[in-house]
PDB file of C-alpha atoms and ligand atoms in Angstrom:
ATOM      1  CA  UNK I  16     -37.812  -7.451  -3.536  1.00 90.00           C
ATOM      2  CA  UNK I  17     -36.075 -10.308  -1.826  1.00 98.00           C
ATOM      3  CA  UNK I  18     -38.078 -12.928   0.082  1.00 98.00           C
ATOM      4  CA  UNK I  19     -37.016 -14.254   3.470  1.00 98.00           C
ATOM      5  CA  UNK I  20     -35.644 -17.405   1.850  1.00 98.00           C
ATOM      6  CA  UNK I  21     -33.753 -15.347  -0.772  1.00 98.00           C
ATOM      7  CA  UNK I  22     -32.140 -13.363   2.040  1.00 98.00           C
ATOM      8  CA  UNK I  23     -31.229 -16.501   3.907  1.00 98.00           C
ATOM      9  CA  UNK I  24     -29.652 -18.146   0.858  1.00 98.00           C
ATOM     10  CA  UNK I  25     -27.784 -15.011  -0.254  1.00 98.00           C
ATOM     11  CA  UNK I  26     -26.335 -14.473   3.220  1.00 98.00           C
ATOM     12  CA  UNK I  27     -25.409 -18.125   3.559  1.00 98.00           C
ATOM     13  CA  UNK I  28     -23.587 -18.257   0.206  1.00 98.00           C
ATOM     14  CA  UNK I  29     -21.758 -15.013   1.012  1.00 98.00           C
ATOM     15  CA  UNK I  30     -20.594 -16.506   4.318  1.00 98.00           C
ATOM     16  CA  UNK I  31     -19.213 -19.500   2.426  1.00 98.00           C
ATOM     17  CA  UNK I  32     -17.403 -17.245  -0.056  1.00 98.00           C
ATOM     18  CA  UNK I  33     -16.065 -14.633   2.347  1.00 98.00           C
ATOM     19  CA  UNK I  34     -12.961 -16.518   3.580  1.00 98.00           C
ATOM     20  CA  UNK I  35     -11.836 -17.242  -0.002  1.00 98.00           C
ATOM     21  CA  UNK I  36     -12.581 -14.147  -2.066  1.00 98.00           C
ATOM     22  CA  UNK I  37      -9.172 -14.132  -3.752  1.00 98.00           C
ATOM     23  CA  UNK I  38      -9.275 -17.750  -4.868  1.00 97.00           C
ATOM     24  CA  UNK I  39     -12.940 -17.701  -5.904  1.00 98.00           C
ATOM     25  CA  UNK I  40     -12.760 -14.244  -7.477  1.00 98.00           C
ATOM     26  CA  UNK I  41      -9.710 -15.173  -9.497  1.00 98.00           C
ATOM     27  CA  UNK I  42     -11.458 -18.262 -10.843  1.00 98.00           C
ATOM     28  CA  UNK I  43     -14.565 -16.269 -11.783  1.00 98.00           C
ATOM     29  CA  UNK I  44     -12.475 -13.668 -13.632  1.00 98.00           C
ATOM     30  CA  UNK I  45     -10.387 -16.309 -15.361  1.00 98.00           C
ATOM     31  CA  UNK I  46     -13.505 -18.167 -16.529  1.00 98.00           C
ATOM     32  CA  UNK I  47     -14.990 -14.876 -17.746  1.00 98.00           C
ATOM     33  CA  UNK I  48     -11.855 -14.090 -19.782  1.00 97.00           C
ATOM     34  CA  UNK I  49     -11.600 -17.616 -21.188  1.00 97.00           C
ATOM     35  CA  UNK I  50     -15.234 -17.988 -22.183  1.00 98.00           C
ATOM     36  CA  UNK I  51     -15.714 -14.366 -23.337  1.00 97.00           C
ATOM     37  CA  UNK I  52     -12.304 -13.086 -24.486  1.00 97.00           C
ATOM     38  CA  UNK I  53     -13.698  -9.696 -25.514  1.00 97.00           C
ATOM     39  CA  UNK I  54     -14.227  -8.857 -21.848  1.00 97.00           C
ATOM     40  CA  UNK I  55     -10.422  -8.728 -21.560  1.00 97.00           C
ATOM     41  CA  UNK I  56     -10.401  -5.479 -23.535  1.00 96.00           C
ATOM     42  CA  UNK I  57     -11.578  -3.595 -20.431  1.00 96.00           C
ATOM     43  CA  UNK I  58      -8.552  -4.881 -18.571  1.00 96.00           C
ATOM     44  CA  UNK I  59      -5.944  -4.270 -21.250  1.00 94.00           C
ATOM     45  CA  UNK I  60      -3.872  -2.247 -18.768  1.00 93.00           C
ATOM     46  CA  UNK I  61      -3.617  -5.279 -16.464  1.00 94.00           C
ATOM     47  CA  UNK I  62      -1.889  -8.619 -16.853  1.00 94.00           C
ATOM     48  CA  UNK I  63      -4.741 -11.069 -17.433  1.00 92.00           C
ATOM     49  CA  UNK I  64      -2.634 -14.197 -17.882  1.00 91.00           C
ATOM     50  CA  UNK I  65      -3.343 -17.282 -15.777  1.00 91.00           C
ATOM     51  CA  UNK I  66      -1.985 -16.830 -12.268  1.00 91.00           C
ATOM     52  CA  UNK I  67      -1.741 -13.046 -12.518  1.00 94.00           C
ATOM     53  CA  UNK I  68      -1.815 -11.195  -9.196  1.00 97.00           C
ATOM     54  CA  UNK I  69      -3.842  -8.432 -10.862  1.00 97.00           C
ATOM     55  CA  UNK I  70      -6.625 -10.869 -11.757  1.00 97.00           C
ATOM     56  CA  UNK I  71      -6.644 -12.239  -8.222  1.00 98.00           C
ATOM     57  CA  UNK I  72      -6.850  -8.719  -6.814  1.00 98.00           C
ATOM     58  CA  UNK I  73      -9.622  -7.754  -9.217  1.00 98.00           C
ATOM     59  CA  UNK I  74     -11.595 -10.909  -8.428  1.00 98.00           C
ATOM     60  CA  UNK I  75     -11.300 -10.208  -4.704  1.00 98.00           C
ATOM     61  CA  UNK I  76     -12.525  -6.623  -5.203  1.00 98.00           C
ATOM     62  CA  UNK I  77     -15.541  -7.792  -7.171  1.00 98.00           C
ATOM     63  CA  UNK I  78     -16.504 -10.417  -4.594  1.00 98.00           C
ATOM     64  CA  UNK I  79     -15.971  -8.050  -1.672  1.00 98.00           C
ATOM     65  CA  UNK I  80     -18.307  -5.579  -3.362  1.00 98.00           C
ATOM     66  CA  UNK I  81     -20.835  -8.398  -3.695  1.00 98.00           C
ATOM     67  CA  UNK I  82     -20.419  -9.133   0.012  1.00 98.00           C
ATOM     68  CA  UNK I  83     -21.068  -5.497   0.821  1.00 98.00           C
ATOM     69  CA  UNK I  84     -24.151  -5.596  -1.402  1.00 98.00           C
ATOM     70  CA  UNK I  85     -25.409  -8.756   0.348  1.00 98.00           C
ATOM     71  CA  UNK I  86     -25.538  -6.766   3.596  1.00 98.00           C
ATOM     72  CA  UNK I  87     -27.451  -3.930   1.967  1.00 98.00           C
ATOM     73  CA  UNK I  88     -30.169  -5.733   0.042  1.00 98.00           C
ATOM     74  CA  UNK I  89     -32.776  -3.082   0.745  1.00 97.00           C
ATOM     75  CA  UNK I  90     -30.687  -0.136  -0.417  1.00 96.00           C
ATOM     76  CA  UNK I  91     -28.384  -1.329  -3.163  1.00 97.00           C
ATOM     77  CA  UNK I  92     -28.485   2.071  -4.868  1.00 95.00           C
ATOM     78  CA  UNK I  93     -26.881   3.854  -1.928  1.00 96.00           C
ATOM     79  CA  UNK I  94     -24.565   0.978  -1.057  1.00 97.00           C
ATOM     80  CA  UNK I  95     -23.188   0.740  -4.614  1.00 97.00           C
ATOM     81  CA  UNK I  96     -23.394   4.393  -5.572  1.00 95.00           C
ATOM     82  CA  UNK I  97     -19.639   5.004  -5.983  1.00 95.00           C
ATOM     83  CA  UNK I  98     -19.135   1.752  -7.827  1.00 96.00           C
ATOM     84  CA  UNK I  99     -22.022   2.544 -10.092  1.00 95.00           C
ATOM     85  CA  UNK I 100     -20.553   5.978 -10.957  1.00 93.00           C
ATOM     86  CA  UNK I 101     -17.227   4.342 -11.654  1.00 94.00           C
ATOM     87  CA  UNK I 102     -18.578   1.644 -13.995  1.00 93.00           C
ATOM     88  CA  UNK I 103     -20.851   4.033 -15.852  1.00 88.00           C
ATOM     89  CA  UNK I 104     -18.734   7.164 -16.129  1.00 87.00           C
ATOM     90  CA  UNK I 105     -15.085   6.159 -15.855  1.00 90.00           C
ATOM     91  CA  UNK I 106     -14.962   2.557 -17.017  1.00 92.00           C
ATOM     92  CA  UNK I 107     -17.908   2.662 -19.442  1.00 91.00           C
ATOM     93  CA  UNK I 108     -18.432  -1.069 -19.260  1.00 93.00           C
ATOM     94  CA  UNK I 109     -21.114  -2.114 -21.738  1.00 93.00           C
ATOM     95  CA  UNK I 110     -24.135  -3.357 -19.736  1.00 93.00           C
ATOM     96  CA  UNK I 111     -24.181  -6.544 -21.839  1.00 94.00           C
ATOM     97  CA  UNK I 112     -21.074  -7.754 -20.017  1.00 97.00           C
ATOM     98  CA  UNK I 113     -22.558  -7.945 -16.558  1.00 97.00           C
ATOM     99  CA  UNK I 114     -24.563 -11.115 -17.023  1.00 97.00           C
ATOM    100  CA  UNK I 115     -21.424 -12.840 -18.333  1.00 98.00           C
ATOM    101  CA  UNK I 116     -19.551 -12.110 -15.119  1.00 98.00           C
ATOM    102  CA  UNK I 117     -22.588 -13.057 -13.003  1.00 98.00           C
ATOM    103  CA  UNK I 118     -22.869 -16.375 -14.801  1.00 98.00           C
ATOM    104  CA  UNK I 119     -19.235 -17.171 -14.082  1.00 98.00           C
ATOM    105  CA  UNK I 120     -19.650 -16.270 -10.410  1.00 99.00           C
ATOM    106  CA  UNK I 121     -22.573 -18.719 -10.225  1.00 98.00           C
ATOM    107  CA  UNK I 122     -20.481 -21.423 -11.910  1.00 98.00           C
ATOM    108  CA  UNK I 123     -17.732 -20.960  -9.329  1.00 98.00           C
ATOM    109  CA  UNK I 124     -20.252 -21.198  -6.479  1.00 98.00           C
ATOM    110  CA  UNK I 125     -21.757 -24.343  -7.980  1.00 98.00           C
ATOM    111  CA  UNK I 126     -18.349 -25.972  -8.264  1.00 98.00           C
ATOM    112  CA  UNK I 127     -17.019 -25.081  -4.835  1.00 98.00           C
ATOM    113  CA  UNK I 128     -20.197 -25.227  -2.739  1.00 98.00           C
ATOM    114  CA  UNK I 129     -22.285 -27.968  -4.362  1.00 98.00           C
ATOM    115  CA  UNK I 130     -24.089 -28.785  -1.121  1.00 98.00           C
ATOM    116  CA  UNK I 131     -25.145 -25.190  -0.555  1.00 98.00           C
ATOM    117  CA  UNK I 132     -25.899 -24.393  -4.184  1.00 98.00           C
ATOM    118  CA  UNK I 133     -29.414 -25.815  -4.181  1.00 98.00           C
ATOM    119  CA  UNK I 134     -31.789 -24.833  -6.977  1.00 98.00           C
ATOM    120  CA  UNK I 135     -33.392 -22.400  -4.531  1.00 98.00           C
ATOM    121  CA  UNK I 136     -30.065 -20.826  -3.531  1.00 98.00           C
ATOM    122  CA  UNK I 137     -29.057 -20.687  -7.201  1.00 98.00           C
ATOM    123  CA  UNK I 138     -32.221 -18.759  -8.057  1.00 98.00           C
ATOM    124  CA  UNK I 139     -31.788 -16.403  -5.090  1.00 98.00           C
ATOM    125  CA  UNK I 140     -28.155 -15.627  -5.908  1.00 98.00           C
ATOM    126  CA  UNK I 141     -28.947 -15.174  -9.582  1.00 98.00           C
ATOM    127  CA  UNK I 142     -31.637 -12.649  -8.655  1.00 98.00           C
ATOM    128  CA  UNK I 143     -29.224 -10.907  -6.296  1.00 98.00           C
ATOM    129  CA  UNK I 144     -26.410 -10.641  -8.889  1.00 98.00           C
ATOM    130  CA  UNK I 145     -28.892  -9.336 -11.455  1.00 98.00           C
ATOM    131  CA  UNK I 146     -29.977  -6.646  -8.976  1.00 98.00           C
ATOM    132  CA  UNK I 147     -26.352  -5.705  -8.267  1.00 98.00           C
ATOM    133  CA  UNK I 148     -25.642  -5.508 -12.008  1.00 97.00           C
ATOM    134  CA  UNK I 149     -28.712  -3.405 -12.650  1.00 95.00           C
ATOM    135  CA  UNK I 150     -27.553  -1.009  -9.961  1.00 95.00           C
ATOM    136  CA  UNK I 151     -24.096  -0.773 -11.508  1.00 95.00           C
ATOM    137  CA  UNK I 152     -25.382   0.111 -14.973  1.00 89.00           C
ATOM    138  CA  UNK I 153     -28.352   2.212 -13.860  1.00 84.00           C
ATOM    139  CA  UNK I 154     -26.403   5.452 -14.301  1.00 80.00           C
ATOM    140  CA  UNK I 155     -25.581   4.942 -17.960  1.00 75.00           C
ATOM    141  CA  UNK I 156     -28.286   7.295 -19.107  1.00 60.00           C
TER     142      UNK I 156
HETATM  143  C1  LIG C 219     -13.300  -2.211 -11.138  1.00 56.81           C
HETATM  144  C2  LIG C 219     -16.933  -4.561  -8.935  1.00 56.81           C
HETATM  145  C3  LIG C 219     -18.681  -5.872 -13.260  1.00 56.81           C
HETATM  146  C4  LIG C 219     -14.800  -3.989 -15.402  1.00 56.81           C
HETATM  147  C5  LIG C 219     -14.143  -2.730 -10.176  1.00 56.81           C
HETATM  148  C6  LIG C 219     -13.963  -2.573  -8.754  1.00 56.81           C
HETATM  149  C7  LIG C 219     -14.963  -3.230  -8.142  1.00 56.81           C
HETATM  150  C8  LIG C 219     -15.800  -3.811  -9.175  1.00 56.81           C
HETATM  151  C9  LIG C 219     -15.220  -3.341  -6.630  1.00 56.81           C
HETATM  152  C10 LIG C 219     -12.834  -1.763  -8.081  1.00 56.81           C
HETATM  153  C11 LIG C 219     -13.295  -0.323  -8.016  1.00 56.81           C
HETATM  154  C12 LIG C 219     -12.272   0.602  -7.402  1.00 56.81           C
HETATM  155  O1  LIG C 219     -11.098   0.236  -7.331  1.00 56.81           O
HETATM  156  O2  LIG C 219     -12.662   1.713  -7.027  1.00 56.81           O
HETATM  157  C13 LIG C 219     -17.751  -5.081  -9.923  1.00 56.81           C
HETATM  158  C14 LIG C 219     -18.961  -5.820  -9.673  1.00 56.81           C
HETATM  159  C15 LIG C 219     -19.449  -6.190 -10.895  1.00 56.81           C
HETATM  160  C16 LIG C 219     -18.546  -5.680 -11.902  1.00 56.81           C
HETATM  161  C17 LIG C 219     -19.553  -6.098  -8.294  1.00 56.81           C
HETATM  162  C18 LIG C 219     -20.700  -6.984 -11.259  1.00 56.81           C
HETATM  163  C19 LIG C 219     -21.301  -7.849 -10.474  1.00 56.81           C
HETATM  164  C20 LIG C 219     -17.750  -5.535 -14.205  1.00 56.81           C
HETATM  165  C21 LIG C 219     -17.780  -5.968 -15.592  1.00 56.81           C
HETATM  166  C22 LIG C 219     -16.686  -5.446 -16.194  1.00 56.81           C
HETATM  167  C23 LIG C 219     -15.958  -4.685 -15.179  1.00 56.81           C
HETATM  168  C24 LIG C 219     -18.880  -6.834 -16.213  1.00 56.81           C
HETATM  169  C25 LIG C 219     -16.198  -5.609 -17.621  1.00 56.81           C
HETATM  170  C26 LIG C 219     -16.289  -6.738 -18.287  1.00 56.81           C
HETATM  171  C27 LIG C 219     -14.085  -3.325 -14.428  1.00 56.81           C
HETATM  172  C28 LIG C 219     -12.819  -2.631 -14.691  1.00 56.81           C
HETATM  173  C29 LIG C 219     -12.378  -2.133 -13.460  1.00 56.81           C
HETATM  174  C30 LIG C 219     -13.393  -2.520 -12.473  1.00 56.81           C
HETATM  175  C31 LIG C 219     -12.118  -2.484 -16.039  1.00 56.81           C
HETATM  176  C32 LIG C 219     -11.091  -1.339 -13.190  1.00 56.81           C
HETATM  177  C33 LIG C 219      -9.945  -2.330 -13.002  1.00 56.81           C
HETATM  178  C34 LIG C 219      -8.641  -1.620 -12.663  1.00 56.81           C
HETATM  179  O3  LIG C 219      -8.190  -0.801 -13.453  1.00 56.81           O
HETATM  180  O4  LIG C 219      -8.090  -1.895 -11.581  1.00 56.81           O
HETATM  181  N1  LIG C 219     -15.264  -3.496 -10.412  1.00 56.81           N
HETATM  182  N2  LIG C 219     -17.529  -5.008 -11.276  1.00 56.81           N
HETATM  183  N3  LIG C 219     -16.648  -4.756 -14.000  1.00 56.81           N
HETATM  184  N4  LIG C 219     -14.392  -3.226 -13.101  1.00 56.81           N
HETATM  185 FE1  LIG C 219     -16.022  -4.010 -12.213  1.00 56.81          FE
END
């Protein structure tokens, strides 16, 4: 359950991110691939080199899904149902990878929105990304 201040901070950070999902998403994906190279194996059919349009597009998709989730905090299961099926059944992403991506999203927020990324907002967004991740791997078994 998200408190009123969680909701405020999550919505506020999403509003900061929304105009720049390509740029921010690309950086989060690039940091994920650089710090955890094994995650690249899921994207072996895409060009994951620095500056790749595919990485930018993927980063934007991930952040837009997070934006959608931020507007559906009370029913993440329904809001992310298709995405959850896809990650569990088609992509078969190991659940252990989600926190790595979430961490890199937080790093990008901290770098680009230092004023907004207060300890309280950090905690709220961390909780939110963990809830999104849990929803995405809830269908694995
Ligand atoms: C595809 C979101 C975590 C691997 C996608 C798509 C979205 C998305 C929106 C596009 C789906 C579509 O086109 O129908 C998310 C979110 C995540 C997350 C919100 C967690 C917060 C991960 C992780 C991995 C991963 C941790 C693996 C390390 C993939 C792959 C695709 C994909 C391989 C397909 C890429 C392609 O072929 O175009 N994800 N994802 N995802 N995701 Fe995730």
